[in-house]
PDB file of C-alpha atoms in Angstrom:
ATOM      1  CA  UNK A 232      53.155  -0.631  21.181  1.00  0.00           C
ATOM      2  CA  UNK A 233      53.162   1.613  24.200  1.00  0.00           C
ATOM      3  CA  UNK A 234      51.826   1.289  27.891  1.00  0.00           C
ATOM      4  CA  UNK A 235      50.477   3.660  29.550  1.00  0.00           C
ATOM      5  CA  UNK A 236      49.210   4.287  32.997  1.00  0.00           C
ATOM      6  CA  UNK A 237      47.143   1.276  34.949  1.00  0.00           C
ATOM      7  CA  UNK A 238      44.895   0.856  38.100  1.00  0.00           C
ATOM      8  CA  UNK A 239      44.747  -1.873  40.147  1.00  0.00           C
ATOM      9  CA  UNK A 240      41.318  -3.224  38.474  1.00  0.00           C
ATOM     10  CA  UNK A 241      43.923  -3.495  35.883  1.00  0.00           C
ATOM     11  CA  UNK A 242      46.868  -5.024  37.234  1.00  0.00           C
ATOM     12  CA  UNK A 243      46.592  -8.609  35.428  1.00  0.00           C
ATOM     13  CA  UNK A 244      46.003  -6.559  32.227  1.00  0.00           C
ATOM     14  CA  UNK A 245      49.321  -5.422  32.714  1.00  0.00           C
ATOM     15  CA  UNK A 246      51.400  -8.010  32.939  1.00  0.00           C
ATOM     16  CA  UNK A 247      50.126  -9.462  29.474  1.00  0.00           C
ATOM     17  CA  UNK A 248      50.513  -6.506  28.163  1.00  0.00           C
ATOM     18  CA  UNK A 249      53.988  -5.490  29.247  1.00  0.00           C
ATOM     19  CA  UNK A 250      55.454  -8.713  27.076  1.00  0.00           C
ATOM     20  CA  UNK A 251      54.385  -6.997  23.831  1.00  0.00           C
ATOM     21  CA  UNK A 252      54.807  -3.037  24.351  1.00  0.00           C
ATOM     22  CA  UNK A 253      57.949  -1.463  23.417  1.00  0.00           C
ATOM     23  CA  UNK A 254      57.183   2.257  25.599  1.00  0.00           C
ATOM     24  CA  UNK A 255      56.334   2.200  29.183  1.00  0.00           C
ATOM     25  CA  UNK A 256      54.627   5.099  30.524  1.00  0.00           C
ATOM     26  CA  UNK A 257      53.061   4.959  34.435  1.00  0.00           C
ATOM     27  CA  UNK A 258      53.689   7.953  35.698  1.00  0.00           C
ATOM     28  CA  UNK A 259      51.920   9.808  38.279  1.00  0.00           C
ATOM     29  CA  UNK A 260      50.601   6.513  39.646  1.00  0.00           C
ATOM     30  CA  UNK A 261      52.216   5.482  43.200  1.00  0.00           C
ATOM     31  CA  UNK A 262      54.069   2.019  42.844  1.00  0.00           C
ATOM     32  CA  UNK A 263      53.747   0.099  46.074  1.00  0.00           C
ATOM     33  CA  UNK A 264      56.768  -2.457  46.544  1.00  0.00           C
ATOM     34  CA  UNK A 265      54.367  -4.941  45.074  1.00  0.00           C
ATOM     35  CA  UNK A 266      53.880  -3.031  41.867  1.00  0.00           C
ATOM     36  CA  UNK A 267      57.686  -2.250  41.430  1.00  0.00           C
ATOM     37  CA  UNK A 268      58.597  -5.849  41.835  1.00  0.00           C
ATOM     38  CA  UNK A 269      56.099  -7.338  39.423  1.00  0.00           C
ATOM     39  CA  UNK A 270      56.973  -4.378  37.162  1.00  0.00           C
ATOM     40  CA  UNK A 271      60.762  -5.576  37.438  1.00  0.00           C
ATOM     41  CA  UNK A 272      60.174  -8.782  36.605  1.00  0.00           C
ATOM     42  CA  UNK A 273      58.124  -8.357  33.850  1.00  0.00           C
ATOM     43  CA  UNK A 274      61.104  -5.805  32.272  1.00  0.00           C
ATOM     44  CA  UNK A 275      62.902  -8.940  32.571  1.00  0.00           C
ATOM     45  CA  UNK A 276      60.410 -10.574  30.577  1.00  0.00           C
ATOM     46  CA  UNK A 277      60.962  -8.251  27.872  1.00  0.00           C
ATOM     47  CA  UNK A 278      64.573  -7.547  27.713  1.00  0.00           C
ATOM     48  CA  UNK A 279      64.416  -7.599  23.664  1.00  0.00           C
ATOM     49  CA  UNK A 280      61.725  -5.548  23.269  1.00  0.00           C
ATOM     50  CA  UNK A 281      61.832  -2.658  25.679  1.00  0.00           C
ATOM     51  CA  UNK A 282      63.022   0.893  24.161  1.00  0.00           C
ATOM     52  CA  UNK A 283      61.709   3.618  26.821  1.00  0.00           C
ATOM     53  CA  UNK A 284      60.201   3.957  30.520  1.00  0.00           C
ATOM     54  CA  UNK A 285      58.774   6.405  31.986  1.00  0.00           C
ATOM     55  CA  UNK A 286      57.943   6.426  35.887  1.00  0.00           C
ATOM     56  CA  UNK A 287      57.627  10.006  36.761  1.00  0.00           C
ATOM     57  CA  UNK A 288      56.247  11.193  40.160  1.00  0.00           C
ATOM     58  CA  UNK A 289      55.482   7.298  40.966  1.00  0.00           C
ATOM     59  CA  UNK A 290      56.641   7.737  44.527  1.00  0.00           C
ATOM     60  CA  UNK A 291      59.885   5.269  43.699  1.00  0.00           C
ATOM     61  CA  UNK A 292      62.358   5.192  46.442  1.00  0.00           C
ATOM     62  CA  UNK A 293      65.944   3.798  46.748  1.00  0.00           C
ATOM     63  CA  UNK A 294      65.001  -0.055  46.948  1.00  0.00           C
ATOM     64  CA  UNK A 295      62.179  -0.022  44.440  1.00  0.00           C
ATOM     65  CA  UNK A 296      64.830   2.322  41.860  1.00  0.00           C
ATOM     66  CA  UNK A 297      67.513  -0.247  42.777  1.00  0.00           C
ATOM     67  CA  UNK A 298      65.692  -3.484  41.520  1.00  0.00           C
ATOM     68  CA  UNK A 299      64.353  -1.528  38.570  1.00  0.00           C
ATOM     69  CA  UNK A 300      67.799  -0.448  37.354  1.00  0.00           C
ATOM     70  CA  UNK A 301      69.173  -3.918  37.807  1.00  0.00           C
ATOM     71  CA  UNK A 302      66.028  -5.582  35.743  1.00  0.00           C
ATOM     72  CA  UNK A 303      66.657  -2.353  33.074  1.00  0.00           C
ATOM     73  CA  UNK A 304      70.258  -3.447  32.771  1.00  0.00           C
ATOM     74  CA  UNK A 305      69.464  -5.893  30.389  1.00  0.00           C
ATOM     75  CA  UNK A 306      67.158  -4.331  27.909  1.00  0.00           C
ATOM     76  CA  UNK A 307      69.331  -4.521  25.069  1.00  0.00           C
ATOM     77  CA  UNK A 308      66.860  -1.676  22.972  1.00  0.00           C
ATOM     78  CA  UNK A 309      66.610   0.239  25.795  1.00  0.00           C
ATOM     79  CA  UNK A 310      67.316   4.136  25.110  1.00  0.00           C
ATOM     80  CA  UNK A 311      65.335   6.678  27.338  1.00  0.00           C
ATOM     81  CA  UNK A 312      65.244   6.132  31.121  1.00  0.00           C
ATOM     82  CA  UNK A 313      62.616   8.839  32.903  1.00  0.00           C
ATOM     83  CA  UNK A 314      62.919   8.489  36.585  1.00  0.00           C
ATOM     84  CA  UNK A 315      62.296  12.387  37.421  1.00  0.00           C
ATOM     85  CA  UNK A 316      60.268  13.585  40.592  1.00  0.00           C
ATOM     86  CA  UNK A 317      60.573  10.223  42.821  1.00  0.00           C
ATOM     87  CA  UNK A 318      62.422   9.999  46.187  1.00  0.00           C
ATOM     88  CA  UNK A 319      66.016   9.129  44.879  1.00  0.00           C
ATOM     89  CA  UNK A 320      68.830  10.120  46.522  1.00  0.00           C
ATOM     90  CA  UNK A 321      72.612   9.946  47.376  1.00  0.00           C
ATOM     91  CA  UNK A 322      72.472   6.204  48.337  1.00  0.00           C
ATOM     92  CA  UNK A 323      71.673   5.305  45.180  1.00  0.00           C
ATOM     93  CA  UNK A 324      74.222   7.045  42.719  1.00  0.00           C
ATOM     94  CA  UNK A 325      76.516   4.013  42.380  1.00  0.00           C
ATOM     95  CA  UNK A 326      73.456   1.746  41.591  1.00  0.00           C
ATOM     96  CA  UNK A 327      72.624   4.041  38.730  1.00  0.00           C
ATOM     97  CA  UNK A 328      76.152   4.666  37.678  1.00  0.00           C
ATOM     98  CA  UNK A 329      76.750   0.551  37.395  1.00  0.00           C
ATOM     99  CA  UNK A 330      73.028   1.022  35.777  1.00  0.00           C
ATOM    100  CA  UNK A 331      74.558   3.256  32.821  1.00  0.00           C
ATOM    101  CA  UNK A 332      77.919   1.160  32.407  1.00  0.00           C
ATOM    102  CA  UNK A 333      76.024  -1.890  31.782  1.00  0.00           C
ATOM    103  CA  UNK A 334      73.749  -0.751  29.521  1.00  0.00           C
ATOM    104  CA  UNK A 335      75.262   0.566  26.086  1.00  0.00           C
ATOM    105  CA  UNK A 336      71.620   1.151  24.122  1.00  0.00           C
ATOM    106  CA  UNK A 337      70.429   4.267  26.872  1.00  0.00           C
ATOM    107  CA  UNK A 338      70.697   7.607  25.450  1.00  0.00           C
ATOM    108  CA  UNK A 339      68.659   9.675  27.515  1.00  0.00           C
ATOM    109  CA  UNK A 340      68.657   9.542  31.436  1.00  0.00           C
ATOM    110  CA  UNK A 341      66.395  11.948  33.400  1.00  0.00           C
ATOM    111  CA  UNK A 342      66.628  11.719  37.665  1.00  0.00           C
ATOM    112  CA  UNK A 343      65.613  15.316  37.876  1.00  0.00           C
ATOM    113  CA  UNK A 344      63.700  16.729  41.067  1.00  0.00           C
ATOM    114  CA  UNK A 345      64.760  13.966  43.493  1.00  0.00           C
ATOM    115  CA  UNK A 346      66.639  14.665  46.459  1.00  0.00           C
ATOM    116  CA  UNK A 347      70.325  14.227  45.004  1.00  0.00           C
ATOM    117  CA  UNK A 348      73.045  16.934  46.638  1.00  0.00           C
ATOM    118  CA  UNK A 349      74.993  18.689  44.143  1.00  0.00           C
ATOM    119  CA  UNK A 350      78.068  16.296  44.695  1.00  0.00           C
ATOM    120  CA  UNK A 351      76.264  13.429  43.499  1.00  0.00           C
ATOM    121  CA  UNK A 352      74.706  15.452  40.685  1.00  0.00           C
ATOM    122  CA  UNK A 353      78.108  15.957  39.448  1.00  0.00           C
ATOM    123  CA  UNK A 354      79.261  12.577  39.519  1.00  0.00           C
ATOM    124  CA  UNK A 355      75.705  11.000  38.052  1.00  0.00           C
ATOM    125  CA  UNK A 356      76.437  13.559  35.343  1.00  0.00           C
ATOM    126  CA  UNK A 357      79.732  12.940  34.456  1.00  0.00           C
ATOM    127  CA  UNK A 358      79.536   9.154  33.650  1.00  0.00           C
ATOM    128  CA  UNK A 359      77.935  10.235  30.326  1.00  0.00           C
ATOM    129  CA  UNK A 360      79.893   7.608  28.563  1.00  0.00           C
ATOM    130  CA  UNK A 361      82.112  10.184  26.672  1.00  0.00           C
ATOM    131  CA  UNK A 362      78.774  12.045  25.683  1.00  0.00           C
ATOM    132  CA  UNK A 363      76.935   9.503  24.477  1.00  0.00           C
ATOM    133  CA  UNK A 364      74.351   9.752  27.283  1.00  0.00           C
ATOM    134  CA  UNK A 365      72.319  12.783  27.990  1.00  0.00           C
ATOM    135  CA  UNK A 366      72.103  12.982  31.976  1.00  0.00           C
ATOM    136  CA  UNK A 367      69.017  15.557  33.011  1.00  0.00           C
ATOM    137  CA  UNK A 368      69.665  15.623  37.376  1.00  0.00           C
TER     138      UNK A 368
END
């Protein structure tokens, strides 16, 4: 099952939903803190089932990337991460980098059009766990 995007008439819809889906897809829609930590908890919540996320151009900062990356850890199916188009930036590379060493199932990481420098590009890029991540920054 898949997820797509919400409103806020639809928040409680969400969170029974979430427990069942597989895909996650709310991009374009600008998580408040309040959003991003429900939405982190309920990734928690579904650990065993989760397989992709997408939160493109959701207005994510450091903080709110941090606690999602920690609660995405875990998701033992988990393959595509989608992150592009957010506010990231240099402070977070090492939360990302312990993001991709504890989680063997991710295949697929895209952080492209935040505001990384081309140093931490590099080193985002090359933890690709011997090419068995692609890494789109």
């Amino acid at each position: 099952r898949s997820l797509s995007p919400f409103n806020s008439n639809k928040r409680l819809v969400l969170k029974n939903k979430l427990r069942k889906t597989d895909k996650i897809n709310l991009s374009r829609n600008s998580l408040n803190e309040e959003a991003i930590i429900s939405l982190a908890q309920q990734i928690k919540n579904s650990k065993e089932k989760l397989k992709e996320i997408k939160l493109i151009k959701c207005g994510i900062n450091n903080e709110g990337a941090t606690l999602l990356l920690k609660a995405l850890e875990s998701c033992v199916k988990l393959n595509f991460v989608n992150l592009a188009n957010n506010s990231l930036d240099d402070k977070i590379v090492n939360n990302i980098i312990n993001f991709l060493k504890k989680n063997n199932s991710v295949t697929s990481c895209y952080f492209t059009n935040n505001n990384f420098t081309t140093g931490s590009k590099e080193v985002i890029k090359s933890y690709n766990r011997n090419g068995k991540i692609k890494i789109f920054i």
